[in-house]
């Protein structure tokens, strides 16, 4: 790790001001992602701006839904009664992630911004278009067993967001509140926050330089109360998903009134599937419907040599998740 | 001394040996007082080294730009092939490699060539670790890269017959009977391929070296090694010093699993860095560097052809292995050994093929050969059982080897039938549904599998010293290593019983070349050899005291014949009349002896010494001295639950029963069997290092991405031992359990997966991608 200076910001204004003065500076909250990246020379910042003292706290009911401060910790949010009752998929996505120690440190904002686990990105000795634009993507013809099959491009097939929370947030129409150096706030749905790699895989979100994540708001809904997050991984705990599904259903009289579906571990971003939701909405809540929805969700998949299994795995994961809340 | 007493003779009701004593070093470890090799931080002027390693897997170094790095405050040296202090010998030629005992026939920084990704190209030394790391990041290495070759699977790979494997220690070709003809004639013929991913040992403690030149001809190295003596030999040979001029210390080790069994390049590079800067230097490998610094279990494919009668009796086994090796060495684990001896089979043939690739040399990894070899034979035996409709335990009993087929020798002891029976009983095997894919727990498929385990008792000698003080305290020493598995504890127990002292009165010291020489802690030899050495050292000490007693007019043993006196539980007494004798303390006090010291040698096969003497005296008794095949045996029973939709396999029940000679400590032994089983479950279900096939560089060299089991992957495990008395192997009758616990584990899991799903997975690890598609069984 290279030397860096450290400063604690006491307000959003102060934090964004420092970032404006030193564009290469980075915000640090829990540090569970950033320090790893810096130690491996995947990110180099001359200055870290500690935002832990910022007032982006609280888990509260608002007219727009449940508002969660970006500085809340994964463990606190995952175990919060309102989250457990109203958004089980969110709670499960948080508590199935990482380890207790990491969940106690990692902030919600930081989780949303975590970087890919693609082995080629994580080792600076490899070429990687995401890390060094134009250097190439050895994953295309290399080890791609846990890389994306949806939303890929010739430049990048990484699951840019490897985690769990944003998959649940994407499914349940969560909206991020962002704040820039001028103190101006804007609201961006999670589904629009992440961008596809295309020719510019180095750009992963619509976050502007210096902009902070203030909060995430999840609207209340019947399908949110009846939601779940299913995660498949190579060991029972402490591993990233090979495939995951966040689903929510509102079923009345055996008919699905509304449905929410997002997949993790298979897309270059948290993969909301309107195609699957279209199949589900208005259809009977049966396994046959769920299978049809799963097929629709994976219709555009572009698997490669090592990750071909994910087409079937993702469909099965989605079906099992739907069966759980049917 | 004529006939040597055996432990079971002097300790008919052994005191603490075998008891589940807590670790004597446990408190020091949890209190942070136990100092590991990278924790000798109070050496005067200690500075820090880091390795700069190669990004590419093949090429030539054309230059370095050291300007920015050298400008940094605190940077003391950048050592490359251009300025590495000259060595008396390197392993770069066959003679040097052999003299050094090096695991790899190439030492980085001896020329400008790059042979593998992660190869050290420079050592950066600075006054703090952070400054060394930063300078290493600033150091620029110019390389003319070439296209590397990643493995034997590359179409460009050239396979060759190595003639000898394991660095020349084992023959690559073994032929017994006529396996080809027997296989061709066999009514049942099974031919299957088994692949095993590259595995890395990844002990908790990384490789670490602290080198301190106390004088130009006196070096002390604190080293994370499984053998201080082997490291001492390697370093003194490379440096051109006398053996005694190099001292190697390893007081505590945070695991090894074989990767610390040899002296790897980073150790001598640290020593040379210390010479270069004239100060003590410390180097600890980073976790990513652990994947390219201390060997690995090689990626490999085995083809096993099994011929059998319709009744299920084996008639032929033909084993072929193909694996990747480095540009210099012919290393391959000897998988065929266990295939050759596990069952009775009259015809056997084995061969090996290697391909050179741009990887470092692989090395022994817990149960080298036995672990992957058992995956092949024990999977195929399961196939045979299903094909013939015979219970998997029954098929193994049907082919039970009453003697070692590979040598024709009888076993020194073998409790395998008891292991099967007890394991089956503990597991409830009799309730097994013989049909595969027929047992469910809700949506999950439930499967039961089992496999045989075996591991040889390797030839090994060692020495120890015991000093008993008149006040009833003792210090016992041997230059052995405790990998963290309990050597300190079990040797304290053995010494306490042999001395007749409470364990609190005995201190056992190890891990220093200043102490009597012990073998590498590898090949499961430490427990047997060191415990026997300790026991013999105490017997030597008693003999010295007996000699004093029989000359002491005030002793009840005055004028007794030496051979008529024995020592039991700290008391010297007449064998014929035990009441006649005295405690050692009384004798030593009268004789004004402050202490008495004994030296002992633990010898492999010491049980033959009496028989050999008898055979020498009487040719008719020659057969009694004939040697035995010495092995531990065991059986694993496993239940898995497989999610047919999601492809996940979870081990839900586990039973292991082993017969491994005398068990020195029930608690540490149980822990070691659990650890070895977890190690095997890791290899079975999740462990695999992936080398990019174009760039020959690992893509998952971290513990976040190279998965090992976490607690949630492992159920409660039931472990038992069959009480076994082996009179031949060594004075303590101890076989060692470090490795047998891993043998057969992957097959037991794979066999359970087959029973659950009806799908035979022959490719490790059994990850979800290999299970999917099992729904329509």
Coordinates of C-alpha atoms in Angstrom, one line a residue, chain A residues 29-284:
Chain A
X29 CA -16.4 4.3 5.5
X30 CA -16.0 0.7 6.8
X31 CA -12.9 0.3 4.5
X32 CA -13.6 -3.4 4.0
X33 CA -13.4 -3.0 0.2
X34 CA -11.2 0.1 -0.2
X35 CA -8.3 -1.1 1.9
X36 CA -8.2 -4.5 0.1
X37 CA -8.0 -2.6 -3.2
X38 CA -5.3 -0.3 -2.0
X39 CA -3.2 -3.1 -0.5
X40 CA -3.2 -4.9 -3.8
X41 CA -2.4 -1.6 -5.7
X42 CA -5.7 -1.9 -7.6
X43 CA -6.7 1.6 -6.3
X44 CA -4.2 4.3 -5.3
X45 CA -5.4 7.3 -3.4
X46 CA -3.1 10.1 -2.0
X47 CA -5.8 11.0 0.5
X48 CA -8.6 9.2 2.3
X49 CA -11.6 11.2 3.6
X50 CA -13.2 9.4 6.5
X51 CA -17.0 9.8 6.2
X52 CA -17.9 7.8 9.3
X53 CA -18.9 10.9 11.2
X54 CA -21.4 12.0 8.5
X55 CA -25.0 12.0 9.7
X56 CA -26.2 9.5 7.0
X57 CA -27.7 7.3 9.7
X58 CA -31.0 6.0 10.7
X59 CA -33.5 3.4 9.6
X60 CA -36.9 5.0 9.5
X61 CA -40.3 4.9 7.9
X62 CA -41.0 7.7 5.4
X63 CA -43.9 8.4 3.0
X64 CA -41.6 7.0 0.2
X65 CA -40.8 3.8 2.1
X66 CA -38.1 2.7 4.4
X67 CA -35.2 5.1 4.4
X68 CA -31.8 3.6 5.4
X69 CA -28.8 5.9 5.9
X70 CA -25.8 5.1 3.8
X71 CA -23.6 5.0 6.9
X72 CA -25.6 2.3 8.6
X73 CA -23.7 -1.0 9.0
X74 CA -24.7 -4.2 7.1
X75 CA -25.3 -6.1 10.3
X76 CA -27.5 -3.4 11.9
X77 CA -29.7 -3.1 8.8
X78 CA -29.9 -6.9 8.3
X79 CA -31.1 -7.4 11.8
X80 CA -33.4 -4.4 12.0
X81 CA -37.0 -5.4 12.8
X82 CA -38.6 -3.1 10.1
X83 CA -36.2 -4.6 7.5
X84 CA -36.9 -8.1 8.7
X85 CA -40.7 -7.6 8.6
X86 CA -41.1 -5.5 5.5
X87 CA -38.2 -6.5 3.3
X88 CA -37.0 -10.0 4.1
X89 CA -35.1 -10.2 0.9
X90 CA -33.0 -7.2 1.9
X91 CA -32.3 -8.7 5.4
X92 CA -31.4 -12.0 3.9
X93 CA -29.1 -10.5 1.3
X94 CA -27.2 -8.7 4.0
X95 CA -26.9 -11.6 6.5
X96 CA -25.9 -14.1 3.8
X97 CA -23.0 -11.8 2.8
X98 CA -19.4 -11.8 4.0
X99 CA -18.7 -12.6 7.6
X100 CA -20.0 -11.2 10.9
X101 CA -16.8 -9.2 11.3
X102 CA -17.1 -7.6 7.9
X103 CA -20.8 -7.0 8.3
X104 CA -20.2 -5.2 11.5
X105 CA -17.8 -2.8 9.7
X106 CA -19.1 -2.5 6.2
X107 CA -21.5 0.4 5.4
X108 CA -24.5 0.3 3.2
X109 CA -23.0 2.9 0.8
X110 CA -19.8 1.0 0.6
X111 CA -21.5 -2.3 -0.1
X112 CA -23.4 -0.7 -3.0
X113 CA -20.0 0.4 -4.4
X114 CA -18.0 -2.8 -3.9
X115 CA -15.9 -3.9 -6.8
X116 CA -15.9 -7.1 -8.9
X117 CA -14.2 -10.3 -7.7
X118 CA -13.1 -11.1 -11.3
X119 CA -9.6 -12.6 -10.7
X120 CA -8.2 -10.7 -13.6
X121 CA -9.3 -7.4 -12.1
X122 CA -8.1 -8.4 -8.6
X123 CA -4.5 -9.1 -9.7
X124 CA -2.7 -6.0 -11.2
X125 CA -0.4 -8.4 -13.1
X126 CA -3.2 -9.2 -15.5
X127 CA -4.5 -7.0 -18.3
X128 CA -8.0 -5.8 -17.5
X129 CA -10.1 -3.3 -19.4
X130 CA -11.9 -2.3 -16.3
X131 CA -8.7 -1.5 -14.4
X132 CA -6.6 -0.3 -17.4
X133 CA -8.9 0.6 -20.2
X134 CA -7.7 -0.9 -23.5
X135 CA -5.4 -3.4 -22.0
X136 CA -7.6 -6.3 -22.9
X137 CA -9.7 -9.0 -21.2
X138 CA -8.1 -12.3 -20.6
X139 CA -11.3 -13.6 -19.0
X140 CA -13.0 -13.9 -22.4
X141 CA -10.9 -16.9 -23.2
X142 CA -9.7 -17.7 -19.7
X143 CA -11.1 -18.6 -16.3
X144 CA -14.6 -17.2 -16.5
X145 CA -16.4 -19.8 -14.3
X146 CA -17.8 -17.2 -12.0
X147 CA -18.2 -14.3 -14.4
X148 CA -21.3 -12.9 -16.0
X149 CA -23.6 -14.3 -18.7
X150 CA -25.9 -11.3 -19.0
X151 CA -25.1 -7.8 -20.0
X152 CA -21.6 -8.7 -21.1
X153 CA -19.6 -6.9 -23.8
X154 CA -16.5 -7.7 -25.8
X155 CA -14.6 -5.6 -23.3
X156 CA -15.7 -7.1 -20.0
X157 CA -17.7 -10.0 -18.6
X158 CA -17.1 -9.3 -14.9
X159 CA -20.0 -9.3 -12.4
X160 CA -19.1 -5.7 -11.7
X161 CA -21.1 -5.8 -8.4
X162 CA -20.3 -9.2 -6.9
X163 CA -22.4 -8.7 -3.7
X164 CA -25.9 -9.4 -2.6
X165 CA -27.6 -6.3 -1.2
X166 CA -28.0 -4.4 -4.5
X167 CA -29.6 -7.4 -6.0
X168 CA -32.4 -7.2 -3.4
X169 CA -32.5 -3.4 -3.8
X170 CA -32.8 -3.6 -7.5
X171 CA -35.7 -6.1 -7.2
X172 CA -37.6 -4.0 -4.8
X173 CA -37.4 -0.7 -6.7
X174 CA -35.0 1.0 -4.2
X175 CA -33.9 4.5 -4.9
X176 CA -30.6 6.0 -3.9
X177 CA -30.2 9.6 -2.7
X178 CA -26.9 11.1 -3.9
X179 CA -25.4 14.4 -2.9
X180 CA -22.7 16.4 -4.7
X181 CA -20.2 19.1 -3.7
X182 CA -22.8 21.8 -4.1
X183 CA -25.0 20.1 -1.6
X184 CA -27.4 19.3 -4.3
X185 CA -29.3 16.0 -3.9
X186 CA -30.7 13.8 -6.6
X187 CA -32.5 10.4 -6.6
X188 CA -31.5 7.5 -8.8
X189 CA -33.2 4.1 -8.8
X190 CA -30.7 1.3 -8.1
X191 CA -31.6 -0.3 -11.4
X192 CA -30.3 2.9 -13.1
X193 CA -27.4 3.4 -10.8
X194 CA -25.3 0.6 -12.3
X195 CA -24.4 0.8 -16.0
X196 CA -23.5 -1.9 -18.5
X197 CA -19.8 -2.3 -19.3
X198 CA -20.1 -1.7 -23.1
X199 CA -16.9 -0.3 -24.4
X200 CA -16.2 1.5 -21.1
X201 CA -16.1 -1.1 -18.3
X202 CA -14.1 1.2 -16.1
X203 CA -17.3 3.2 -15.6
X204 CA -19.6 1.1 -13.4
X205 CA -22.1 3.6 -11.9
X206 CA -23.7 6.9 -12.7
X207 CA -22.1 8.4 -9.5
X208 CA -20.3 11.6 -10.4
X209 CA -16.9 12.3 -9.1
X210 CA -17.2 13.4 -5.4
X211 CA -20.8 12.5 -5.2
X212 CA -21.8 10.7 -2.0
X213 CA -24.5 8.1 -1.4
X214 CA -26.7 9.6 1.4
X215 CA -29.4 7.0 1.8
X216 CA -31.4 4.3 0.1
X217 CA -35.2 4.2 0.2
X218 CA -37.2 1.1 -0.4
X219 CA -40.9 1.6 -1.2
X220 CA -43.3 -0.4 0.8
X221 CA -45.2 -3.1 -1.2
X222 CA -47.0 -6.3 -0.7
X223 CA -44.4 -8.1 -2.9
X224 CA -41.6 -6.6 -0.7
X225 CA -43.2 -8.1 2.4
X226 CA -43.3 -11.5 0.7
X227 CA -39.8 -11.5 -0.7
X228 CA -36.7 -13.6 -0.3
X229 CA -33.1 -13.8 -1.3
X230 CA -31.6 -17.1 -2.4
X231 CA -27.8 -17.4 -2.7
X232 CA -25.9 -20.3 -4.3
X233 CA -22.2 -20.6 -3.6
X234 CA -19.3 -23.0 -3.6
X235 CA -19.2 -23.3 0.2
X236 CA -21.8 -22.9 2.8
X237 CA -20.8 -19.4 4.0
X238 CA -18.3 -16.6 3.3
X239 CA -18.3 -16.8 -0.5
X240 CA -19.7 -14.7 -3.3
X241 CA -22.7 -16.0 -5.2
X242 CA -22.4 -18.2 -8.3
X243 CA -26.0 -17.2 -8.8
X244 CA -28.5 -15.6 -6.6
X245 CA -32.1 -14.4 -6.9
X246 CA -34.1 -11.7 -5.1
X247 CA -37.8 -12.2 -5.6
X248 CA -41.0 -10.7 -4.3
X249 CA -44.5 -11.8 -5.0
X250 CA -47.9 -10.6 -4.2
X251 CA -50.2 -13.6 -4.7
X252 CA -53.9 -13.4 -4.2
X253 CA -56.2 -16.3 -4.9
X254 CA -53.3 -18.2 -6.5
X255 CA -52.8 -15.4 -9.0
X256 CA -49.7 -13.3 -9.0
X257 CA -50.8 -9.6 -8.7
X258 CA -47.3 -8.2 -8.8
X259 CA -43.8 -9.7 -9.0
X260 CA -40.3 -8.5 -8.6
X261 CA -37.2 -10.4 -9.8
X262 CA -33.5 -9.7 -9.8
X263 CA -30.6 -12.0 -10.3
X264 CA -27.1 -11.8 -8.8
X265 CA -23.8 -13.4 -9.8
X266 CA -24.9 -13.7 -13.5
X267 CA -25.1 -10.2 -14.8
X268 CA -22.5 -7.5 -15.3
X269 CA -24.8 -5.5 -12.9
X270 CA -27.5 -6.5 -10.4
X271 CA -29.9 -8.0 -13.0
X272 CA -33.5 -6.9 -12.7
X273 CA -35.6 -9.0 -15.0
X274 CA -38.7 -7.2 -16.4
X275 CA -39.0 -10.2 -18.8
X276 CA -39.5 -12.6 -15.9
X277 CA -41.9 -10.2 -14.1
X278 CA -44.0 -9.9 -17.2
X279 CA -44.4 -13.7 -17.3
X280 CA -45.3 -13.8 -13.6
X281 CA -47.7 -10.9 -13.4
X282 CA -51.3 -12.1 -13.7
X283 CA -50.2 -15.8 -14.0
X284 CA -51.0 -18.6 -11.5

